[in-house]
Tab-separated table of C-alpha atoms and ligand atoms in Angstrom:
chain	number	residue	atom	x	y	z
A	1	UNK	CA	-8.441	-127.234	-106.165
A	2	UNK	CA	-7.110	-129.662	-103.800
A	3	UNK	CA	-9.375	-132.102	-102.625
A	4	UNK	CA	-8.405	-135.489	-100.480
A	5	UNK	CA	-10.275	-138.339	-99.058
A	6	UNK	CA	-9.049	-140.933	-97.135
A	7	UNK	CA	-10.554	-143.899	-95.280
A	8	UNK	CA	-9.896	-144.736	-91.477
A	9	UNK	CA	-9.901	-148.760	-90.703
A	10	UNK	CA	-10.731	-148.990	-87.067
A	11	UNK	CA	-12.105	-152.665	-85.200
A	12	UNK	CA	-15.225	-151.157	-85.035
A	13	UNK	CA	-15.841	-149.028	-88.304
A	14	UNK	CA	-14.202	-148.324	-91.754
A	15	UNK	CA	-15.233	-145.036	-93.122
A	16	UNK	CA	-14.166	-141.962	-95.179
A	17	UNK	CA	-12.786	-138.528	-94.747
A	18	UNK	CA	-13.235	-136.044	-97.262
A	19	UNK	CA	-11.198	-132.410	-96.848
A	20	UNK	CA	-12.070	-129.335	-99.475
A	21	UNK	CA	-13.885	-126.912	-100.486
A	22	UNK	CA	-17.219	-126.227	-100.775
A	23	UNK	CA	-18.339	-129.547	-99.827
A	24	UNK	CA	-21.109	-128.625	-97.543
A	25	UNK	CA	-23.593	-127.649	-100.802
A	26	UNK	CA	-22.048	-131.382	-102.324
A	27	UNK	CA	-23.278	-132.931	-98.882
A	28	UNK	CA	-25.791	-134.842	-100.544
A	29	UNK	CA	-23.962	-136.193	-103.280
A	30	UNK	CA	-21.124	-137.353	-100.824
A	31	UNK	CA	-23.488	-139.438	-98.457
A	32	UNK	CA	-26.443	-139.837	-100.687
A	33	UNK	CA	-25.979	-143.460	-101.476
A	34	UNK	CA	-26.309	-144.371	-97.986
A	35	UNK	CA	-29.690	-142.702	-96.716
A	36	UNK	CA	-32.671	-141.564	-97.696
A	37	UNK	CA	-33.515	-139.345	-94.287
A	38	UNK	CA	-31.159	-136.993	-92.544
A	39	UNK	CA	-31.049	-135.309	-89.429
A	40	UNK	CA	-29.129	-132.083	-89.103
A	41	UNK	CA	-28.045	-130.742	-85.320
A	42	UNK	CA	-26.518	-127.877	-84.973
A	43	UNK	CA	-26.070	-124.495	-82.757
A	44	UNK	CA	-27.746	-121.101	-83.346
A	45	UNK	CA	-24.536	-119.602	-84.880
A	46	UNK	CA	-23.833	-122.082	-87.305
A	47	UNK	CA	-27.500	-122.431	-88.372
A	48	UNK	CA	-27.336	-118.814	-89.499
A	49	UNK	CA	-24.190	-119.533	-91.825
A	50	UNK	CA	-24.405	-123.199	-93.063
A	51	UNK	CA	-27.686	-124.472	-92.525
A	52	UNK	CA	-29.826	-123.224	-95.474
A	53	UNK	CA	-26.892	-124.820	-98.056
A	54	UNK	CA	-26.515	-127.722	-96.455
A	55	UNK	CA	-30.540	-128.363	-96.401
A	56	UNK	CA	-30.459	-127.542	-99.512
A	57	UNK	CA	-28.094	-129.648	-101.104
A	58	UNK	CA	-29.362	-133.071	-99.592
A	59	UNK	CA	-32.793	-131.731	-100.827
A	60	UNK	CA	-31.024	-131.730	-104.023
A	61	UNK	CA	-30.219	-135.122	-103.760
A	62	UNK	CA	-33.641	-136.586	-102.675
A	63	UNK	CA	-32.832	-136.871	-98.946
A	64	UNK	CA	-35.388	-135.598	-96.876
A	65	UNK	CA	-34.292	-133.721	-94.477
A	66	UNK	CA	-35.152	-132.187	-90.974
A	67	UNK	CA	-33.143	-130.235	-88.276
A	68	UNK	CA	-32.914	-129.137	-85.151
A	69	UNK	CA	-30.903	-125.930	-83.771
A	70	UNK	CA	-29.524	-125.937	-80.307
A	71	UNK	CA	-28.291	-122.697	-78.352
A	72	UNK	CA	-24.263	-122.299	-78.411
A	73	UNK	CA	-21.792	-122.914	-75.864
A	74	UNK	CA	-20.552	-125.436	-73.407
A	75	UNK	CA	-24.101	-126.224	-71.717
A	76	UNK	CA	-25.090	-127.551	-74.499
A	77	UNK	CA	-23.279	-130.682	-73.610
A	78	UNK	CA	-25.765	-131.717	-71.017
A	79	UNK	CA	-28.018	-134.214	-70.242
A	80	UNK	CA	-31.072	-132.058	-70.859
A	81	UNK	CA	-29.860	-131.273	-74.473
A	82	UNK	CA	-29.585	-135.259	-75.473
A	83	UNK	CA	-33.326	-135.378	-74.191
A	84	UNK	CA	-34.295	-132.631	-76.265
A	85	UNK	CA	-32.295	-134.001	-79.091
A	86	UNK	CA	-33.831	-137.502	-78.129
A	87	UNK	CA	-37.437	-136.111	-78.387
A	88	UNK	CA	-36.533	-134.556	-81.727
A	89	UNK	CA	-35.585	-137.820	-83.332
A	90	UNK	CA	-38.321	-139.845	-82.093
A	91	UNK	CA	-40.871	-136.958	-82.625
A	92	UNK	CA	-39.821	-137.397	-86.172
A	93	UNK	CA	-39.862	-141.508	-86.240
A	94	UNK	CA	-36.273	-141.428	-86.755
A	95	UNK	CA	-34.942	-144.936	-87.874
A	96	UNK	CA	-31.286	-146.722	-87.235
A	97	UNK	CA	-30.474	-146.638	-90.823
A	98	UNK	CA	-31.324	-142.773	-90.721
A	99	UNK	CA	-28.423	-140.573	-90.811
A	100	UNK	CA	-27.732	-138.085	-88.071
A	101	UNK	CA	-25.445	-134.846	-89.288
A	102	UNK	CA	-23.298	-133.119	-86.465
A	103	UNK	CA	-22.853	-129.814	-88.658
A	104	UNK	CA	-20.620	-127.562	-86.098
A	105	UNK	CA	-17.717	-127.310	-83.821
A	106	UNK	CA	-16.517	-130.036	-81.150
A	107	UNK	CA	-19.404	-129.268	-79.214
A	108	UNK	CA	-22.116	-129.716	-81.305
A	109	UNK	CA	-19.907	-133.052	-82.471
A	110	UNK	CA	-19.664	-134.580	-79.475
A	111	UNK	CA	-23.550	-134.130	-77.869
A	112	UNK	CA	-24.633	-135.027	-81.682
A	113	UNK	CA	-22.107	-138.133	-81.463
A	114	UNK	CA	-23.366	-139.465	-78.393
A	115	UNK	CA	-26.996	-138.927	-79.078
A	116	UNK	CA	-26.596	-140.493	-82.262
A	117	UNK	CA	-24.187	-143.643	-80.830
A	118	UNK	CA	-27.398	-144.014	-77.998
A	119	UNK	CA	-30.731	-143.879	-79.972
A	120	UNK	CA	-31.631	-147.200	-80.904
A	121	UNK	CA	-28.821	-148.451	-80.331
A	122	UNK	CA	-26.563	-146.094	-82.982
A	123	UNK	CA	-27.901	-144.356	-86.022
A	124	UNK	CA	-25.638	-143.112	-88.941
A	125	UNK	CA	-23.716	-140.372	-88.295
A	126	UNK	CA	-21.970	-138.035	-90.280
A	127	UNK	CA	-19.727	-135.558	-88.857
A	128	UNK	CA	-19.685	-131.905	-90.733
A	129	UNK	CA	-16.866	-130.046	-88.296
A	130	UNK	CA	-16.859	-126.127	-88.689
A	131	UNK	CA	-13.918	-125.126	-86.195
A	132	UNK	CA	-10.654	-125.883	-87.364
A	133	UNK	CA	-10.240	-127.595	-83.192
A	134	UNK	CA	-13.091	-129.995	-84.643
A	135	UNK	CA	-11.447	-130.458	-88.344
A	136	UNK	CA	-8.122	-131.405	-87.216
A	137	UNK	CA	-9.195	-133.467	-84.128
A	138	UNK	CA	-12.605	-133.838	-82.879
A	139	UNK	CA	-14.508	-135.096	-85.649
A	140	UNK	CA	-12.485	-138.312	-85.988
A	141	UNK	CA	-11.615	-141.076	-83.942
A	142	UNK	CA	-15.025	-141.576	-82.197
A	143	UNK	CA	-15.120	-139.968	-78.830
A	144	UNK	CA	-18.494	-138.371	-77.882
A	145	UNK	CA	-18.945	-136.867	-74.825
A	146	UNK	CA	-21.577	-134.719	-72.236
A	147	UNK	CA	-20.769	-133.157	-69.219
A	148	UNK	CA	-22.397	-133.308	-65.701
A	149	UNK	CA	-21.929	-130.921	-62.923
A	150	UNK	CA	-18.919	-133.034	-61.605
A	151	UNK	CA	-16.868	-132.370	-64.490
A	152	UNK	CA	-16.425	-132.278	-68.079
A	153	UNK	CA	-17.039	-135.157	-70.627
A	154	UNK	CA	-17.915	-137.740	-67.906
A	155	UNK	CA	-20.388	-139.348	-69.595
A	156	UNK	CA	-19.790	-140.821	-73.391
A	157	UNK	CA	-19.513	-143.291	-75.767
A	158	UNK	CA	-16.501	-144.273	-78.710
A	159	UNK	CA	-18.706	-144.803	-81.418
A	160	UNK	CA	-16.801	-143.804	-85.058
A	161	UNK	CA	-18.746	-141.570	-87.346
A	162	UNK	CA	-19.872	-143.018	-90.920
A	163	UNK	CA	-18.121	-140.384	-92.421
A	164	UNK	CA	-16.439	-137.236	-92.229
A	165	UNK	CA	-16.499	-134.281	-94.079
A	166	UNK	CA	-14.461	-131.215	-94.014
A	167	UNK	CA	-15.292	-128.307	-95.510
A	168	UNK	CA	-12.744	-125.728	-95.173
A	169	UNK	CA	-14.313	-122.839	-96.749
A	170	UNK	CA	-16.435	-122.836	-93.435
A	171	UNK	CA	-13.816	-121.571	-91.381
A	172	UNK	CA	-13.516	-117.977	-92.840
A	173	UNK	CA	-16.309	-116.905	-90.540
A	174	UNK	CA	-14.417	-118.418	-87.828
A	175	UNK	CA	-13.158	-115.729	-85.022
A	176	UNK	CA	-9.780	-115.253	-85.708
A	177	UNK	CA	-9.164	-116.151	-82.055
A	178	UNK	CA	-10.445	-119.773	-82.162
A	179	UNK	CA	-9.146	-119.871	-85.986
A	180	UNK	CA	-5.285	-119.552	-84.008
A	181	UNK	CA	-6.588	-121.898	-80.873
A	182	UNK	CA	-7.270	-124.673	-83.450
A	183	UNK	CA	-3.285	-124.337	-84.914
A	184	UNK	CA	-2.018	-125.397	-81.359
A	185	UNK	CA	-3.498	-128.842	-82.236
A	186	UNK	CA	-2.076	-128.852	-85.886
A	187	UNK	CA	1.313	-127.789	-83.981
A	188	UNK	CA	1.088	-130.666	-81.836
A	189	UNK	CA	0.916	-133.219	-84.125
A	190	UNK	CA	3.699	-131.653	-86.303
A	191	UNK	CA	6.047	-132.000	-83.019
A	192	UNK	CA	4.924	-135.491	-81.916
A	193	UNK	CA	4.733	-136.997	-85.127
A	194	UNK	CA	5.159	-135.260	-88.597
A	195	UNK	CA	8.621	-133.462	-89.316
A	196	UNK	CA	7.296	-132.647	-92.853
A	197	UNK	CA	4.279	-131.085	-91.441
A	198	UNK	CA	6.629	-128.640	-88.880
A	199	UNK	CA	8.510	-127.750	-92.347
A	200	UNK	CA	5.217	-126.998	-94.207
A	201	UNK	CA	3.573	-125.061	-91.330
A	202	UNK	CA	7.067	-122.746	-91.456
A	203	UNK	CA	7.118	-122.291	-95.056
A	204	UNK	CA	2.939	-121.867	-95.391
A	205	UNK	CA	3.034	-119.559	-92.707
A	206	UNK	CA	1.338	-116.400	-94.656
A	207	UNK	CA	-0.858	-118.573	-96.483
A	208	UNK	CA	-2.311	-120.241	-93.129
A	209	UNK	CA	-3.163	-117.165	-91.214
A	210	UNK	CA	-4.906	-115.504	-94.177
A	211	UNK	CA	-6.683	-119.094	-94.207
A	212	UNK	CA	-5.666	-120.010	-98.006
A	213	UNK	CA	-7.988	-122.768	-98.547
A	214	UNK	CA	-5.738	-124.765	-100.339
A	215	UNK	CA	-2.901	-124.661	-98.006
A	216	UNK	CA	-5.499	-125.216	-95.038
A	217	UNK	CA	-6.891	-128.236	-96.627
A	218	UNK	CA	-3.817	-129.258	-96.963
A	219	UNK	CA	-3.025	-128.648	-93.302
A	220	UNK	CA	-6.208	-130.490	-91.935
A	221	UNK	CA	-5.579	-133.448	-94.370
A	222	UNK	CA	-1.829	-134.144	-92.938
A	223	UNK	CA	-3.531	-133.443	-89.288
A	224	UNK	CA	-6.032	-135.858	-89.573
A	225	UNK	CA	-3.917	-139.006	-90.974
A	226	UNK	CA	-1.773	-138.063	-88.023
A	227	UNK	CA	-5.074	-138.649	-86.111
A	228	UNK	CA	-6.098	-141.268	-87.962
A	229	UNK	CA	-3.008	-143.218	-87.714
A	230	UNK	CA	-2.931	-143.191	-83.939
A	231	UNK	CA	-6.886	-144.007	-83.656
A	232	UNK	CA	-6.593	-147.226	-86.055
A	233	UNK	CA	-3.612	-148.804	-83.715
A	234	UNK	CA	-5.661	-147.762	-80.594
A	235	UNK	CA	-9.404	-147.178	-81.061
A	236	UNK	CA	-10.780	-147.089	-77.147
A	237	UNK	CA	-7.370	-145.751	-75.661
A	238	UNK	CA	-6.469	-148.373	-74.295
A	239	UNK	CA	-2.857	-149.514	-75.777
A	240	UNK	CA	-0.842	-146.500	-74.886
A	241	UNK	CA	-1.024	-145.006	-78.554
A	242	UNK	CA	-3.399	-142.905	-78.519
A	243	UNK	CA	-1.925	-140.771	-75.502
A	244	UNK	CA	0.869	-139.227	-77.866
A	245	UNK	CA	-2.453	-136.862	-78.643
A	246	UNK	CA	-2.362	-135.649	-75.373
A	247	UNK	CA	0.477	-133.641	-75.206
A	248	UNK	CA	0.589	-130.444	-74.396
A	249	UNK	CA	-2.962	-131.558	-72.461
A	250	UNK	CA	-1.980	-132.434	-68.771
A	251	UNK	CA	-0.751	-128.743	-67.931
A	252	UNK	CA	-3.800	-127.878	-70.705
A	253	UNK	CA	-6.642	-129.000	-68.847
A	254	UNK	CA	-5.216	-127.654	-65.432
A	255	UNK	CA	-4.935	-124.567	-67.203
A	256	UNK	CA	-8.274	-124.214	-68.669
A	257	UNK	CA	-9.596	-125.106	-65.072
A	258	UNK	CA	-7.838	-122.769	-63.211
A	259	UNK	CA	-8.595	-120.084	-66.060
A	260	UNK	CA	-12.359	-120.996	-65.536
A	261	UNK	CA	-12.037	-121.411	-69.153
A	262	UNK	CA	-11.423	-117.914	-70.496
A	263	UNK	CA	-8.275	-119.247	-71.820
A	264	UNK	CA	-9.234	-121.397	-75.186
A	265	UNK	CA	-8.233	-124.901	-75.000
A	266	UNK	CA	-6.184	-124.724	-78.239
A	267	UNK	CA	-4.338	-121.274	-76.199
A	268	UNK	CA	-4.253	-123.892	-72.910
A	269	UNK	CA	-2.322	-126.409	-74.951
A	270	UNK	CA	0.114	-124.416	-76.423
A	271	UNK	CA	1.782	-123.368	-73.203
A	272	UNK	CA	0.497	-126.521	-71.950
A	273	UNK	CA	3.434	-128.171	-74.544
A	274	UNK	CA	5.751	-125.441	-73.667
A	275	UNK	CA	5.486	-126.670	-70.059
A	276	UNK	CA	5.453	-130.155	-70.794
A	277	UNK	CA	8.631	-129.904	-73.417
A	278	UNK	CA	10.548	-128.188	-70.205
A	279	UNK	CA	9.919	-130.949	-68.133
A	280	UNK	CA	11.560	-133.191	-70.724
A	281	UNK	CA	14.359	-130.792	-70.802
A	282	UNK	CA	14.960	-131.116	-67.033
A	283	UNK	CA	14.690	-135.189	-67.317
A	284	UNK	CA	17.267	-135.074	-70.146
A	285	UNK	CA	14.899	-136.469	-72.990
A	286	UNK	CA	14.722	-133.345	-74.820
A	287	UNK	CA	17.500	-131.097	-75.900
A	288	UNK	CA	16.837	-127.101	-75.312
A	289	UNK	CA	17.006	-126.009	-79.237
A	290	UNK	CA	13.670	-128.040	-79.707
A	291	UNK	CA	11.885	-126.549	-76.947
A	292	UNK	CA	13.006	-123.059	-78.221
A	293	UNK	CA	11.737	-124.106	-82.190
A	294	UNK	CA	8.590	-125.197	-80.362
A	295	UNK	CA	8.191	-121.765	-78.624
A	296	UNK	CA	9.303	-120.378	-81.587
A	297	UNK	CA	6.544	-121.795	-83.924
A	298	UNK	CA	3.887	-121.237	-81.399
A	299	UNK	CA	4.719	-117.247	-81.069
A	300	UNK	CA	5.056	-117.311	-85.296
A	301	UNK	CA	1.392	-118.374	-84.916
A	302	UNK	CA	0.350	-116.186	-82.418
A	303	UNK	CA	0.206	-118.447	-79.218
A	304	UNK	CA	0.671	-118.202	-76.259
A	305	UNK	CA	3.642	-119.572	-74.251
A	306	UNK	CA	3.750	-118.491	-71.035
A	307	UNK	CA	1.068	-119.070	-68.221
A	308	UNK	CA	-1.212	-115.512	-67.716
A	309	UNK	CA	-0.744	-113.611	-64.747
A	310	UNK	CA	-3.632	-114.261	-63.002
A	311	UNK	CA	-3.129	-118.250	-62.718
A	312	UNK	CA	-2.400	-119.343	-59.173
A	313	UNK	CA	0.039	-121.631	-59.647
A	314	UNK	CA	-0.350	-123.442	-56.208
A	315	UNK	CA	-3.588	-124.368	-57.861
A	316	UNK	CA	-2.369	-125.092	-61.139
A	317	UNK	CA	0.098	-127.625	-59.466
A	318	UNK	CA	-2.685	-129.394	-57.379
A	319	UNK	CA	-4.959	-129.673	-60.335
A	320	UNK	CA	-2.165	-131.473	-62.677
A	321	UNK	CA	-1.113	-133.742	-59.705
A	322	UNK	CA	-5.231	-134.703	-58.949
A	323	UNK	CA	-5.332	-135.002	-63.232
A	324	UNK	CA	-7.054	-138.385	-64.119
A	325	UNK	CA	-3.666	-139.683	-65.412
A	326	UNK	CA	-2.322	-139.702	-62.358
A	327	UNK	CA	-2.859	-142.952	-60.371
A	328	UNK	CA	-0.803	-144.784	-57.442
A	329	UNK	CA	1.619	-141.603	-57.410
A	330	UNK	CA	2.550	-142.052	-60.420
A	331	UNK	CA	2.028	-139.704	-63.805
A	332	UNK	CA	1.821	-140.982	-67.156
A	333	UNK	CA	2.431	-138.377	-69.841
A	334	UNK	CA	3.651	-138.109	-73.438
A	335	UNK	CA	7.149	-136.436	-73.240
A	336	UNK	CA	8.182	-135.072	-76.738
A	337	UNK	CA	12.101	-136.520	-77.408
A	338	UNK	CA	12.286	-134.461	-80.550
A	339	UNK	CA	10.573	-133.115	-83.739
A	340	UNK	CA	8.252	-135.888	-84.776
A	341	UNK	CA	9.191	-137.997	-81.589
A	342	UNK	CA	8.013	-138.636	-78.679
A	343	UNK	CA	7.728	-141.453	-75.369
A	344	UNK	CA	5.387	-142.532	-73.075
A	345	UNK	CA	7.022	-141.586	-69.475
A	346	UNK	CA	5.414	-143.196	-66.600
A	347	UNK	CA	7.373	-141.389	-63.509
A	348	UNK	CA	6.557	-140.360	-59.694
A	349	UNK	CA	4.578	-137.194	-59.810
A	350	UNK	CA	7.220	-135.329	-57.795
A	351	UNK	CA	9.750	-136.396	-60.158
A	352	UNK	CA	8.076	-134.739	-62.921
A	353	UNK	CA	8.957	-131.153	-60.914
A	354	UNK	CA	5.108	-130.359	-61.075
A	355	UNK	CA	6.203	-127.629	-58.899
A	356	UNK	CA	8.153	-125.922	-61.718
A	357	UNK	CA	5.449	-125.947	-64.103
A	358	UNK	CA	5.020	-121.892	-64.884
A	359	UNK	CA	8.513	-121.072	-63.411
A	360	UNK	CA	9.469	-120.284	-67.192
A	361	UNK	CA	12.953	-122.038	-66.293
A	362	UNK	CA	14.308	-125.074	-66.824
B	1	NAD	N1	-14.186	-135.694	-78.992
B	1	NAD	C1	-13.242	-135.410	-79.081
B	1	NAD	O1	-12.169	-136.134	-79.421
B	1	NAD	C2	-13.113	-134.013	-78.756
B	1	NAD	C3	-11.408	-133.906	-78.794
B	1	NAD	C4	-11.447	-132.281	-78.329
B	1	NAD	C5	-12.261	-131.323	-78.239
B	1	NAD	N2	-13.651	-131.706	-77.859
B	1	NAD	C6	-14.389	-131.074	-77.274
B	1	NAD	O2	-14.730	-130.074	-78.476
B	1	NAD	C7	-15.790	-128.935	-77.857
B	1	NAD	C8	-14.839	-127.551	-78.347
B	1	NAD	O3	-14.819	-127.548	-79.419
B	1	NAD	P1	-14.667	-126.310	-80.620
B	1	NAD	O4	-13.345	-126.104	-79.949
B	1	NAD	O5	-15.033	-126.674	-82.166
B	1	NAD	O6	-15.628	-125.294	-79.919
B	1	NAD	P2	-17.339	-125.141	-80.392
B	1	NAD	O7	-17.800	-126.280	-81.022
B	1	NAD	O8	-17.846	-124.553	-78.956
B	1	NAD	O9	-17.184	-123.645	-81.299
B	1	NAD	C9	-16.562	-122.488	-80.787
B	1	NAD	C10	-17.815	-121.361	-81.609
B	1	NAD	O10	-17.494	-121.200	-82.585
B	1	NAD	C11	-18.574	-121.485	-82.943
B	1	NAD	N3	-18.423	-121.601	-84.732
B	1	NAD	C12	-18.180	-123.063	-85.149
B	1	NAD	N4	-18.028	-122.947	-86.180
B	1	NAD	C13	-18.324	-122.128	-86.562
B	1	NAD	C14	-17.804	-121.053	-88.059
B	1	NAD	N5	-17.667	-122.010	-89.145
B	1	NAD	N6	-17.936	-119.765	-88.148
B	1	NAD	C15	-17.988	-119.121	-86.776
B	1	NAD	N7	-18.544	-119.788	-85.913
B	1	NAD	C16	-18.273	-120.775	-85.397
B	1	NAD	C17	-19.744	-121.875	-82.671
B	1	NAD	O11	-20.959	-121.839	-82.525
B	1	NAD	C18	-18.933	-121.740	-80.924
B	1	NAD	O12	-19.620	-120.546	-80.364
B	1	NAD	C19	-15.335	-128.961	-76.241
B	1	NAD	O13	-16.380	-129.415	-75.581
B	1	NAD	C20	-14.203	-130.343	-75.720
B	1	NAD	O14	-14.571	-130.991	-75.177
B	1	NAD	C21	-13.860	-133.209	-78.401
B	2	ZN	ZN1	-6.965	-130.486	-77.518
């Protein structure tokens, strides 16, 4: 059985990442020595699937465990839920040296991370991601966040977890659309940073689509190592290195907003990568053949490459221009320059031909 572990070293913390099969039931063994009490937080879908196994495993390792289940959905990332979770911790006399475990997708990971980073000024945090997006992206890197009515992720912290434990078997129950959407982030790593991963994705396409756990372990590990490299060099997104991870996301976020979030994040990023690669071709930074290869790979995995018909293009262009990355009329955006290569481009918004987005033309 293929199993990986490696360490991430950031300025604020050094922590291990484990990737493999059936790790949920062995979590007690994995984190056992470092904690006596654990507080597990998950949503109602996850609790039916994995909570019992996780708790049993922790108890076998003599870790005293309490759990709190919250309703699934983006509305979970709210100040109201934060309060509920603070109360859960205080009612159970949680100490700073106890461990909070985030069991679930990116939503559970983001709010649990926020709560763990602020309760008693920071408890131990273990991320146990169960969606592909969370496994290859949000569980590593230390960004936590909650939403306000004014916008998503407006409140948050940078707080690296104390360990990340990825059990790829959890992906078996994930709806296919969520799984495929997560693959968009893997394809992003391949095109921006990792030509070997690109080759591997094409070679192992069938196994990946069938969620073969051996092969999925490999792609998750490769993806996370790429993310780790970036986070190690730019933990708090201050040095311009971490922005590479935003490839496809400037246009992608705008698509999410203009579709009222019916387009999943990964699907929006897939279309966003194509549109941003087209910008790069228009600027003479990328050859058309790489753009075509990107479209080919996305289609190979069943991801969309074109904007849905019902998107209002004018609204889309407005939202892109309002993006937080635009300041003084300049948009800073990572541009693909080849497979495994990106460069940060700072340019006048108009020069990036935002109004051509959605035109399906170079
Ligand atoms: N912190 C970061 O760096 C970062 C990065 C990217 C995204 N995010 C955040 O992540 C969130 C999206 O995360 P997501 O895409 O994982 O969505 P999610 O957490 O909502 O999970 C999607 C759905 O799948 C269910 N689910 C989770 N695991 C399952 C499994 N194994 N089997 C069956 N169902 C399962 C969940 O209950 C939920 O209903 C957003 O809030 C986004 O802002 C954070
Ligand atoms: Zn993303």
